[in-house]
Every structure is written in C-alpha cells, then in structure tokens.
mmCIF file of C-alpha atoms and ligand atoms in Angstrom:
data_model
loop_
_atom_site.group_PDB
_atom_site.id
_atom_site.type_symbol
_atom_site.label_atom_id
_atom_site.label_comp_id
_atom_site.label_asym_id
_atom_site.label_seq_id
_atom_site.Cartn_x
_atom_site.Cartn_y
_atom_site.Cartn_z
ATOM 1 C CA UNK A 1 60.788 86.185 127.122
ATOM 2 C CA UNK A 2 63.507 85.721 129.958
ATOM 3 C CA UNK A 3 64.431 82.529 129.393
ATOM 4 C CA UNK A 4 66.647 82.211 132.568
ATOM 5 C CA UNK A 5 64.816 83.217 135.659
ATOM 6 C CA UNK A 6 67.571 82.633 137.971
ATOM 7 C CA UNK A 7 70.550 84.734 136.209
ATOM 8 C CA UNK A 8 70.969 88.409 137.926
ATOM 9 C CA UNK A 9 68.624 90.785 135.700
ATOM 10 C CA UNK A 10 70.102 93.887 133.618
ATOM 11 C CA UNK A 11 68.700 96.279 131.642
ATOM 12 C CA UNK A 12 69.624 96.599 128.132
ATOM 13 C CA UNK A 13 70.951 99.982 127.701
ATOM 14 C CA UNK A 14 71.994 102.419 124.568
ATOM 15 C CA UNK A 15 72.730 105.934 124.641
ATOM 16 C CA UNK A 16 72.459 107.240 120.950
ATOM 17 C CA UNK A 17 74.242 109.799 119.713
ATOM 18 C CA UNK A 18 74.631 111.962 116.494
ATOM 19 C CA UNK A 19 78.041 109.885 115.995
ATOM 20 C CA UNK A 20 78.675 107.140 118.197
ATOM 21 C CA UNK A 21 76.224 104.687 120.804
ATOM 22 C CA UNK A 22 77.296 103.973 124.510
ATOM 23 C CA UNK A 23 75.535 100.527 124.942
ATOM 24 C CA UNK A 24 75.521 98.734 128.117
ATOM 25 C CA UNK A 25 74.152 95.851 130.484
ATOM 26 C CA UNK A 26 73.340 97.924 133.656
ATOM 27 C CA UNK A 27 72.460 96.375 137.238
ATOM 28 C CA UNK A 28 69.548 97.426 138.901
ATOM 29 C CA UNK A 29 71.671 98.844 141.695
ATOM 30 C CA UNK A 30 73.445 100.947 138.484
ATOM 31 C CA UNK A 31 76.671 98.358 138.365
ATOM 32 C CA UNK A 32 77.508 98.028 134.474
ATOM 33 C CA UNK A 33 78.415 94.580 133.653
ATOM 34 C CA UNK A 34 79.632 95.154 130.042
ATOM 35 C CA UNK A 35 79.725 97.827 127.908
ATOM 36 C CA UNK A 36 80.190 98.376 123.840
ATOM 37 C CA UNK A 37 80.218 101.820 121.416
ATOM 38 C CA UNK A 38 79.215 101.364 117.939
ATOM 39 C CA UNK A 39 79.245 103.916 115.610
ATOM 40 C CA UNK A 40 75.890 105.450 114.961
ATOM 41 C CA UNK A 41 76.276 105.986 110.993
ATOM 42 C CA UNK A 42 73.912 108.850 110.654
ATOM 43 C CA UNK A 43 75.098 109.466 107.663
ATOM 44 C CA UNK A 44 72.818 106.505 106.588
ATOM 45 C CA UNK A 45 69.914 107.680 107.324
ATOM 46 C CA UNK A 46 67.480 107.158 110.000
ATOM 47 C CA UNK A 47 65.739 103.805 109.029
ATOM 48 C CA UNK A 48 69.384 102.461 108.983
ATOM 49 C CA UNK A 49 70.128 103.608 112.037
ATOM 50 C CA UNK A 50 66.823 102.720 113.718
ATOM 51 C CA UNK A 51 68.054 99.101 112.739
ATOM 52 C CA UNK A 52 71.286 99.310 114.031
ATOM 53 C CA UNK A 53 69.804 100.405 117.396
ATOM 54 C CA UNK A 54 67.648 97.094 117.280
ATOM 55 C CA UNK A 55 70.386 94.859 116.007
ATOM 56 C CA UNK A 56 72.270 96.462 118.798
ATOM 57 C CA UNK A 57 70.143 95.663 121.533
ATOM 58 C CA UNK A 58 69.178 92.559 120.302
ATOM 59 C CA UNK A 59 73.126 91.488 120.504
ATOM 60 C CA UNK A 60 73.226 93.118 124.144
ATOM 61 C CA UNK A 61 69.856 91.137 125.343
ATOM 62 C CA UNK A 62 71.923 87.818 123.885
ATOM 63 C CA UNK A 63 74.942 88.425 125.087
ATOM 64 C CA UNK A 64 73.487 88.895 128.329
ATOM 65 C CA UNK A 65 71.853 85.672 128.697
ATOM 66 C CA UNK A 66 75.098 83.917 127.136
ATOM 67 C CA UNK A 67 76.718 85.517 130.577
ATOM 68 C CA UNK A 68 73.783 83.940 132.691
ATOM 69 C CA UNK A 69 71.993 87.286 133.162
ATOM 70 C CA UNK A 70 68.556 87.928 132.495
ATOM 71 C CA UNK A 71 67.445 90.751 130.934
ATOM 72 C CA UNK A 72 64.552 92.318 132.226
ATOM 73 C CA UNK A 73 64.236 95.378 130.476
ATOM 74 C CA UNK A 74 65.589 98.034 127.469
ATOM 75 C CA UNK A 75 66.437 101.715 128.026
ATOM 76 C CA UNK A 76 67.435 103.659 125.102
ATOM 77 C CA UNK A 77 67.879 107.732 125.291
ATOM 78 C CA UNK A 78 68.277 109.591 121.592
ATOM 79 C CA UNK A 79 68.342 113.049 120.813
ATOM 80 C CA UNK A 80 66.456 115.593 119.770
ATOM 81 C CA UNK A 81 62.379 115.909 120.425
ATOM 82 C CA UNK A 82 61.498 112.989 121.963
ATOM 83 C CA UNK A 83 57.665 112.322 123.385
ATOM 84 C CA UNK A 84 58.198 109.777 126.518
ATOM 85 C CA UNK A 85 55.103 109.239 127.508
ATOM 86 C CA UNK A 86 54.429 107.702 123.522
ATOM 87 C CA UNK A 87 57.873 106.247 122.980
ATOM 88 C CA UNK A 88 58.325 108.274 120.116
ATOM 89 C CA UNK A 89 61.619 109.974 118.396
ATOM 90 C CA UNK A 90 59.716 112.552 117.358
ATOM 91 C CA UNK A 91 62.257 115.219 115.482
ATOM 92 C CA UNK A 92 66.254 114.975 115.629
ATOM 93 C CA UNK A 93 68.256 116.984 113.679
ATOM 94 C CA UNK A 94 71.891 115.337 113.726
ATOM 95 C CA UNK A 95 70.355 111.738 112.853
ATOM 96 C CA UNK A 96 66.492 112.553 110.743
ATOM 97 C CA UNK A 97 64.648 110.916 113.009
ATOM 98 C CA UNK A 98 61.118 111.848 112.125
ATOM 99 C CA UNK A 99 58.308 110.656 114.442
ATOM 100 C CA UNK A 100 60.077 106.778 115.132
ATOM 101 C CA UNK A 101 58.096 104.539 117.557
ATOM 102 C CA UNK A 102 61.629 103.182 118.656
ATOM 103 C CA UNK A 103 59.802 102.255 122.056
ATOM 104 C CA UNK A 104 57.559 100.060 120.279
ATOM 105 C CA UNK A 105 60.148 98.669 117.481
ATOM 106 C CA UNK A 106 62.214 97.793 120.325
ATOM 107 C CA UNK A 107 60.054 95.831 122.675
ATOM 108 C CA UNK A 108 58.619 93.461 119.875
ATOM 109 C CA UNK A 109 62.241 92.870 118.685
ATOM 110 C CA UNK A 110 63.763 92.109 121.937
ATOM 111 C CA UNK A 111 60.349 91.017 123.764
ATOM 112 C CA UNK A 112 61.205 93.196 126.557
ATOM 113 C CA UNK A 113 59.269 96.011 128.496
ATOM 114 C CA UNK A 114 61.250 99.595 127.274
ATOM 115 C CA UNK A 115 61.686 102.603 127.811
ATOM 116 C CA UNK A 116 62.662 105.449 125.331
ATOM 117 C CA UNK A 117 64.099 108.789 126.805
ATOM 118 C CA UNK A 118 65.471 112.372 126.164
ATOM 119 C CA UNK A 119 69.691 112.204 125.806
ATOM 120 C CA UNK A 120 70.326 115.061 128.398
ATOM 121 C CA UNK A 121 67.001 114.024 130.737
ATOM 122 C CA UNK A 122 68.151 110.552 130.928
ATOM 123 C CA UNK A 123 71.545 111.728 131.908
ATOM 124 C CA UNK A 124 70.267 114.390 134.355
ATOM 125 C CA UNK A 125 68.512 111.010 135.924
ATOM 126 C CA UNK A 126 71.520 109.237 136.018
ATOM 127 C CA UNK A 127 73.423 112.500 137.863
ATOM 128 C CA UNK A 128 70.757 112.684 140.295
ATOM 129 C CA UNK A 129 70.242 109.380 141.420
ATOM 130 C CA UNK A 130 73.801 108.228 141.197
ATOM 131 C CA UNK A 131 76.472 110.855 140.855
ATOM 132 C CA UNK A 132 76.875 114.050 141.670
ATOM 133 C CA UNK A 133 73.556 115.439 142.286
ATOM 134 C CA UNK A 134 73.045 112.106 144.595
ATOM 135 C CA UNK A 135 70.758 112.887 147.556
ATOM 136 C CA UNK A 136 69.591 116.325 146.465
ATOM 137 C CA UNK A 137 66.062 117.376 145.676
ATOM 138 C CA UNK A 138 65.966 119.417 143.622
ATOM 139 C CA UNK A 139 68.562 119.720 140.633
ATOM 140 C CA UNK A 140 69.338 120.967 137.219
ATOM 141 C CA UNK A 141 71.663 118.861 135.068
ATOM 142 C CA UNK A 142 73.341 120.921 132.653
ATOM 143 C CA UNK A 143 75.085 119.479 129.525
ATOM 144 C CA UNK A 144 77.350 121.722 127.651
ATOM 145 C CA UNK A 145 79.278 120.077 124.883
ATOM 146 C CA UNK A 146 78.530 120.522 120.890
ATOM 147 C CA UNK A 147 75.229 122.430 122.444
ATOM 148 C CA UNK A 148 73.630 123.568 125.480
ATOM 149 C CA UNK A 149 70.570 121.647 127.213
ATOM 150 C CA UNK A 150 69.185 120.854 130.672
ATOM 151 C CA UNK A 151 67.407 118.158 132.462
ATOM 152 C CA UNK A 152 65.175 119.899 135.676
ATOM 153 C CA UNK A 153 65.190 116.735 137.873
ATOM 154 C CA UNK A 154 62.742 116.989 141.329
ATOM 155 C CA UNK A 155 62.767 113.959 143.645
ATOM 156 C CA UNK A 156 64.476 111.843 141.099
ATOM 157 C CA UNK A 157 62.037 112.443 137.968
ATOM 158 C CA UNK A 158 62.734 114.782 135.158
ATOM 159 C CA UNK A 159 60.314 116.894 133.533
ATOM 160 C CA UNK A 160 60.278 116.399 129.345
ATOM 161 C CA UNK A 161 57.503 119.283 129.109
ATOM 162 C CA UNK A 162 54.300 118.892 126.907
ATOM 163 C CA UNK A 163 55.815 118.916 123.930
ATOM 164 C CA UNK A 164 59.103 116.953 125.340
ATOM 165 C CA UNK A 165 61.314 119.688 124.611
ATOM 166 C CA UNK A 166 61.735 120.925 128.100
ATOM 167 C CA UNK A 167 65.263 122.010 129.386
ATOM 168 C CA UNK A 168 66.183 123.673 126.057
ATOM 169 C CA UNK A 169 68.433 126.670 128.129
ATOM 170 C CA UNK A 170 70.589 126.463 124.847
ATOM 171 C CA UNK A 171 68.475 128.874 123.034
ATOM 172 C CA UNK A 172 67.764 131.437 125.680
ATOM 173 C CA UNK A 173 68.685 134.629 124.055
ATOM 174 C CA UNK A 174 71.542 135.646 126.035
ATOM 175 C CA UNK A 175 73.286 138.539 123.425
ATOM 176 C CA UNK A 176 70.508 140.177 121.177
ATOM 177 C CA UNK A 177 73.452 141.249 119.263
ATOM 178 C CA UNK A 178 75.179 138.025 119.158
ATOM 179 C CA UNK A 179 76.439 135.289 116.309
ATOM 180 C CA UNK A 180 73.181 133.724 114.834
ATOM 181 C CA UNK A 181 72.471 130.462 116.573
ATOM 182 C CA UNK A 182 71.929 126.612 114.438
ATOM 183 C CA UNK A 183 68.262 127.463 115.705
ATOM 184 C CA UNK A 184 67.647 130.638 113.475
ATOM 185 C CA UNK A 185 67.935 133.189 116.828
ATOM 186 C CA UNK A 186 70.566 135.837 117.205
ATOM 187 C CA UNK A 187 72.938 135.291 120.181
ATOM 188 C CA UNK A 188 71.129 132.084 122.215
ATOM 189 C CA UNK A 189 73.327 130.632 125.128
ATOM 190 C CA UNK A 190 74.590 128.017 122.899
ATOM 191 C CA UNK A 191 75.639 130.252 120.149
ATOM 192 C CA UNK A 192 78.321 131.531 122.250
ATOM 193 C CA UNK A 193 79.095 129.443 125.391
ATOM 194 C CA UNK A 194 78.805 126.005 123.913
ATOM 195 C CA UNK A 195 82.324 124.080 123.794
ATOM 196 C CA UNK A 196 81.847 124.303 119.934
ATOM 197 C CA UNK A 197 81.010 128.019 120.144
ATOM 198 C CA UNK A 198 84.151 128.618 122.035
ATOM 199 C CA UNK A 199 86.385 126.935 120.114
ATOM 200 C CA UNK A 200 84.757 128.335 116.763
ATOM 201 C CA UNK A 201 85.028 131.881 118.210
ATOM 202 C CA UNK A 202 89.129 131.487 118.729
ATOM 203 C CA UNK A 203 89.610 130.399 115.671
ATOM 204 C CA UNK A 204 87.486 133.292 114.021
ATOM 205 C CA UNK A 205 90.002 135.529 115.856
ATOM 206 C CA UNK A 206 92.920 133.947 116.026
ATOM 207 C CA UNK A 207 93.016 132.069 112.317
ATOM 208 C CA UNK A 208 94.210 128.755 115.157
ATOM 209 C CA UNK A 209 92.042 126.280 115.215
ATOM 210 C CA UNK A 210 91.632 124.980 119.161
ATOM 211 C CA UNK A 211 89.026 123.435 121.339
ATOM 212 C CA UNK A 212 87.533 124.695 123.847
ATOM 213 C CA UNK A 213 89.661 123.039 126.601
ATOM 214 C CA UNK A 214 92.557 124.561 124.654
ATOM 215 C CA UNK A 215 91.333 127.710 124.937
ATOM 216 C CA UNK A 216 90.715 127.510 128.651
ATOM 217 C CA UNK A 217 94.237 126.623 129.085
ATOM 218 C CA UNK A 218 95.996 129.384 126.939
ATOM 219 C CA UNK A 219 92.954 132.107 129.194
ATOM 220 C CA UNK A 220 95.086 130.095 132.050
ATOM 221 C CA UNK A 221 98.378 130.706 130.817
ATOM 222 C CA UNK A 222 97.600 135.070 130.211
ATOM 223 C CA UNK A 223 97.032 134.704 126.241
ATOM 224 C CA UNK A 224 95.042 137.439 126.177
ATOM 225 C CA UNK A 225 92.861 136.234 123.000
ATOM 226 C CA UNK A 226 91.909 133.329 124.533
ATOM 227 C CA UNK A 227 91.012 135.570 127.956
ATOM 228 C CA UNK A 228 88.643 137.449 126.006
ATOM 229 C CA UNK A 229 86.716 134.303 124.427
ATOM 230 C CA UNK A 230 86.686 132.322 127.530
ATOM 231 C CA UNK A 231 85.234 135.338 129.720
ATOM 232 C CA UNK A 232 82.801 136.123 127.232
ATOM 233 C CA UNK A 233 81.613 132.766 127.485
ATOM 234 C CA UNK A 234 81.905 132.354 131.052
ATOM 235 C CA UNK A 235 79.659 135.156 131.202
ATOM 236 C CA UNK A 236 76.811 134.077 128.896
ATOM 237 C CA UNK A 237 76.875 130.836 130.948
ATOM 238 C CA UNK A 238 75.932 132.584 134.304
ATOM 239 C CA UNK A 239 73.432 134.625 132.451
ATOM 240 C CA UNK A 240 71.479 131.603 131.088
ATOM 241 C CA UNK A 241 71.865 129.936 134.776
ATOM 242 C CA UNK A 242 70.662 132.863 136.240
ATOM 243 C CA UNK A 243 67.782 132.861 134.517
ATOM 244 C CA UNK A 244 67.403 129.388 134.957
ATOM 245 C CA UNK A 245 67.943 129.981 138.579
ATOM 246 C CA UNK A 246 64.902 132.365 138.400
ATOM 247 C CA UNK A 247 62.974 129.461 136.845
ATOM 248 C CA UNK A 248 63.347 126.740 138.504
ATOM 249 C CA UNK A 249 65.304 127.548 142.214
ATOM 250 C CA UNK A 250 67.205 124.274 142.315
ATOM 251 C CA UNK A 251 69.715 123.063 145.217
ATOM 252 C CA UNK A 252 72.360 122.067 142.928
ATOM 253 C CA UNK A 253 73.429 122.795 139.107
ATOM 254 C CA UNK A 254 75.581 119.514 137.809
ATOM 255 C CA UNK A 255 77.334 121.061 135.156
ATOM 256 C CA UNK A 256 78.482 118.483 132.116
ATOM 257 C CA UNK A 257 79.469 117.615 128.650
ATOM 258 C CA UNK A 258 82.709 118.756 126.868
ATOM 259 C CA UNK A 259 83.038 122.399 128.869
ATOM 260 C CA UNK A 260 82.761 121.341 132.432
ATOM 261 C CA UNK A 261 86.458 119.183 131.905
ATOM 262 C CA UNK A 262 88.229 122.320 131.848
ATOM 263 C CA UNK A 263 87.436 122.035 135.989
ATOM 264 C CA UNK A 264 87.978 124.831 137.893
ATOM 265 C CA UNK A 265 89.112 127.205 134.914
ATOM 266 C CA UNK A 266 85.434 127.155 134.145
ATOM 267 C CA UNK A 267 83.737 126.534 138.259
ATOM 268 C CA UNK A 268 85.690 129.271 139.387
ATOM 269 C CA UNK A 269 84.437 132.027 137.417
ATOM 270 C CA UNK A 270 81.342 130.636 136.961
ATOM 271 C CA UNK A 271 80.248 130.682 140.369
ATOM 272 C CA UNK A 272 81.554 134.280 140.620
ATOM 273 C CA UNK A 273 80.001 135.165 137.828
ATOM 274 C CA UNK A 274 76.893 133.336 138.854
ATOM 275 C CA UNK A 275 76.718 134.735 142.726
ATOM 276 C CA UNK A 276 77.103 138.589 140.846
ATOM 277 C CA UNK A 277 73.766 137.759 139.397
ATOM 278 C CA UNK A 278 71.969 136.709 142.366
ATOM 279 C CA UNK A 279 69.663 139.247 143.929
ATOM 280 C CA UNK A 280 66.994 137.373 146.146
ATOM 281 C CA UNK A 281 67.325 134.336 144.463
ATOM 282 C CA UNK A 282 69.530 131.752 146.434
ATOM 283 C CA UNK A 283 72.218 130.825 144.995
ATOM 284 C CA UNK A 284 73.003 126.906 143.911
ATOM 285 C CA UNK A 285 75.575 124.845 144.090
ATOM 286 C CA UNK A 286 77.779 124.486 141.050
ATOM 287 C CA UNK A 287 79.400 121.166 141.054
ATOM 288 C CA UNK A 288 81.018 119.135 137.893
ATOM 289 C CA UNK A 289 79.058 116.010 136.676
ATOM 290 C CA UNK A 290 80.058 112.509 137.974
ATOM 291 C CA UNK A 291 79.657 109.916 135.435
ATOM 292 C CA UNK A 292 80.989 110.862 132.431
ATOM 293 C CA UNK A 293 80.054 109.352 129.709
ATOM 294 C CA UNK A 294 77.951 106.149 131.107
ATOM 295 C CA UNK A 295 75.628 108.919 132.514
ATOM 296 C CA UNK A 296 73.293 108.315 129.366
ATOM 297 C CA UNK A 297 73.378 104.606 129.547
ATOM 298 C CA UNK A 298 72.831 104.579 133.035
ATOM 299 C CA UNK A 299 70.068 107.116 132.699
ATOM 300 C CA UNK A 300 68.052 104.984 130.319
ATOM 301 C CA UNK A 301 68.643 102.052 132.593
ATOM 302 C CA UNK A 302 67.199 103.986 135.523
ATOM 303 C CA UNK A 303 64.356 105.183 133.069
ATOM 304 C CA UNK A 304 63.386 101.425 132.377
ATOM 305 C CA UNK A 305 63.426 100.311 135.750
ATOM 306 C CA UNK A 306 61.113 102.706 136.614
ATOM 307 C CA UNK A 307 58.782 102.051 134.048
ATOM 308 C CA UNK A 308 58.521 97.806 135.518
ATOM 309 C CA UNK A 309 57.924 99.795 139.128
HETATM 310 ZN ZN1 ZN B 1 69.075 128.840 119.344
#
C-alpha cells in the first residue's frame, strides 16, 4: 500500500519498552528523519498496549507519507521472549505480553512487510552495523541498565537461540552466595552488577539512595562505601564476560545501557579486571556503545530491511 512511489522510503520504527517507546522514520542508509517517544502505559495491560503500538505506527506510516516519504516497511523490537522467526511476543515480564502475533497485527494494520525483534538483539544490530562495533566480525553487544543481556552478532546477524532467549548473560550465576536474583537464582550477573543492582546495593549500606552513576562518582572521589560496591560490581562484570569470552571468542564487546555512561570509571577497571581473567582466551576489545538510545529503533529498522532483502 505505498501510495507514493517516488517519495524516499523509511522504515517505520518503534523500540518498546517497559515504560516509554522510541519511535522513528529511519532511512535505509540508517538516517532518522523524525523521531517521537510515547509512553508505553504498561500499567494497562498488554492488549492496550499492543494497540498503542499499532496506533503508533499507524501515525508514523501517515506522517511519513504527509512528508512525501514512502514507507516501505515496519520494525518493532519489544522485550522479553520474543520468537523472530514467528513474529511472536512470546513472554515479557515488565509489559504481560503473552504469546502476541505483533508481527502479524502490525502488517495488516499498516499494510506493510514487518519485522518483530528482540530489544537488546535489535540494538546489538544496530551497534554492529552502524556504531561502535562497525566493521567488526564478530561482536557481543552488551546492555547493562535495569538488567543485564547480550546480543552475539557474527557478520551482521544476531543469534535469538531456539527458544529466542539467547544472550541472557544476566543470569549467569556469578556469586553462589549472592542477593537472590528477579529470576529466582542466587547471585546471577544481574543481581549484582546491573545499574539497578548497584544503586540498590548503596543504598542497602549506606541508608542514601543513589544511582549507579552516582556511585561511580563518589568510588571516584575515595568514598570508600561506594569503592566497595562499585568494585564488587566491576568484578562480577568481568566474570560474566569472561565466561562469555569462553563462549563465544568475539573481536569486540560494545558495552551499553545505563552502566557504560559512567565511561572510563567503569572501562578502566573492567578491562583490567577482564585481561586478569584471560588465560588462553584472547582478549576483546571493550569499547562503550555508540548510539544511545536510537540503537533500538535503528536496530528494528535494520531488522526490516533485511527481511524485504
Ligand atoms: Zn537471574
């Protein structure tokens, strides 16, 4: 249904998270020519958000062809479980999705070819194709913000697993003896090195509430408190790359999400940390994502162009 063959085509583009959706009119080169957040309102439940997400993208398709652009395609990354190869949200458990067939929903409603994608893979895609895993084989995209999860990209593809809930390094059990993780397990990664668990675990000491960036800046500044937390963290980090090191022997680990802003107070240590842990593996390059927050729009851009190839 692209009524105007001769406008520049964009994919229609939504990034849904637990709170808020990054929506977006991406290029096929990656240029976004507009881009709008609306809040996700999980708190309605999932039908009502599933019909936000088409009301959404049905506005974005529109407003592209108001601009003269033709829309060509609809990318949407969610949360959770999600099986790619059927389109299907299958489990999520900061918005209820239970088994949606949001692929399918939205190409009848917007009448275009689309794809529907994994939050973190689609945003390993974007960081590996376009920012700052660009030109490198073989990487692991790394998002640590309210959890922990990974997208293993190779040759610009990323692998969602058989059950498409590959890349979960959050809930390798790091600490045995550690806090009890949202997953059930005692001490997994994100239990204690998420930018959540960080911030949580200061304010258990200290009675201060602080996030986790905070907390990297008083470590910075010699509070000793904040030291402690941040190195303990630091060091459950390297142990879950390390073993993902072991797994998958990637070129270069694009770190992201809320942790990887504190910048070198985290990169520094980490790749200490990291190279301690090395024996015959080789070690890879830690480097900082690229593209912020459009890296989930972009992603599912990417992710829809590639299903029209
Ligand atoms: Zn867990």
């Amino acid at each position: 249904m692209t009524d105007a063959p001769d406008g520049v085509p964009v994919v229609v583009a939504l990034d849904v998270g637990g709170t808020g959706m990054k929506c977006a009119l991406v290029r096929p080169d990656g240029a976004v020519v507009h881009a709008e957040r609306h809040p996700t309102g999980a708190e309605r439940g999932p039908a009502a958000v599933v019909d936000t997400i088409l009301e959404v993208a049905e506005g974005l398709a529109g407003k592209a062809r108001a601009d003269g652009l033709t829309p060509i395609a609809c990318g949407i990354g969610v949360p959770g479980l999600v099986d790619e190869a059927a389109g299907v949200a299958v489990w999520s458990s900061n918005i209820g999705f239970r088994d949606v067939p949001l692929r399918e929903l939205a190409a009848t409603r917007l009448g275009l070819p689309t794809a529907l994608g994994h939050d973190v893979r689609v945003g390993g895609l974007a960081e590996s194709r376009l920012g700052a895993g660009r030109g490198v084989g073989h990487v692991l995209f790394v998002a640590v913000g309210t959890g922990i999860a990974a997208a293993h990209v190779v040759g610009g593809s990323a692998a969602a697993g058989a059950h498409g809930a590959a890349g979960e390094l959050g809930h390798i059990q790091v600490r045995p003896d550690g806090p009890r993780c949202g997953c059930g397990r005692p001490g997994c990664l994100e239990a204690i090195a998420s930018a959540s668990a960080v911030g949580r675990r200061y304010t258990e000491l200290a009675g201060t509430p602080l996030t986790a960036a905070e907390v990297a800046d008083r470590a910075a500044a010699g509070d000793e408190l904040a030291g402690q937390v941040w190195r303990e963290a630091v060091e459950a980090l390297a142990d879950g790359l390390a073993t993902a090191q072991a797994l998958y022997d990637v070129e270069t680990m694009v770190i992201g999400g809320g942790l990887a802003r504190a910048g070198a107070r985290l990169f520094d240590p980490l790749r200490a940390a990291l190279r301690e842990r090395m024996t015959f593996h080789r070690e890879p390059r830690l480097v900082a994502a690229a593209l912020g927050d459009e890296a989930g729009c972009l992603g599912a851009a990417l992710l829809a162009l590639d299903r029209l190839e």
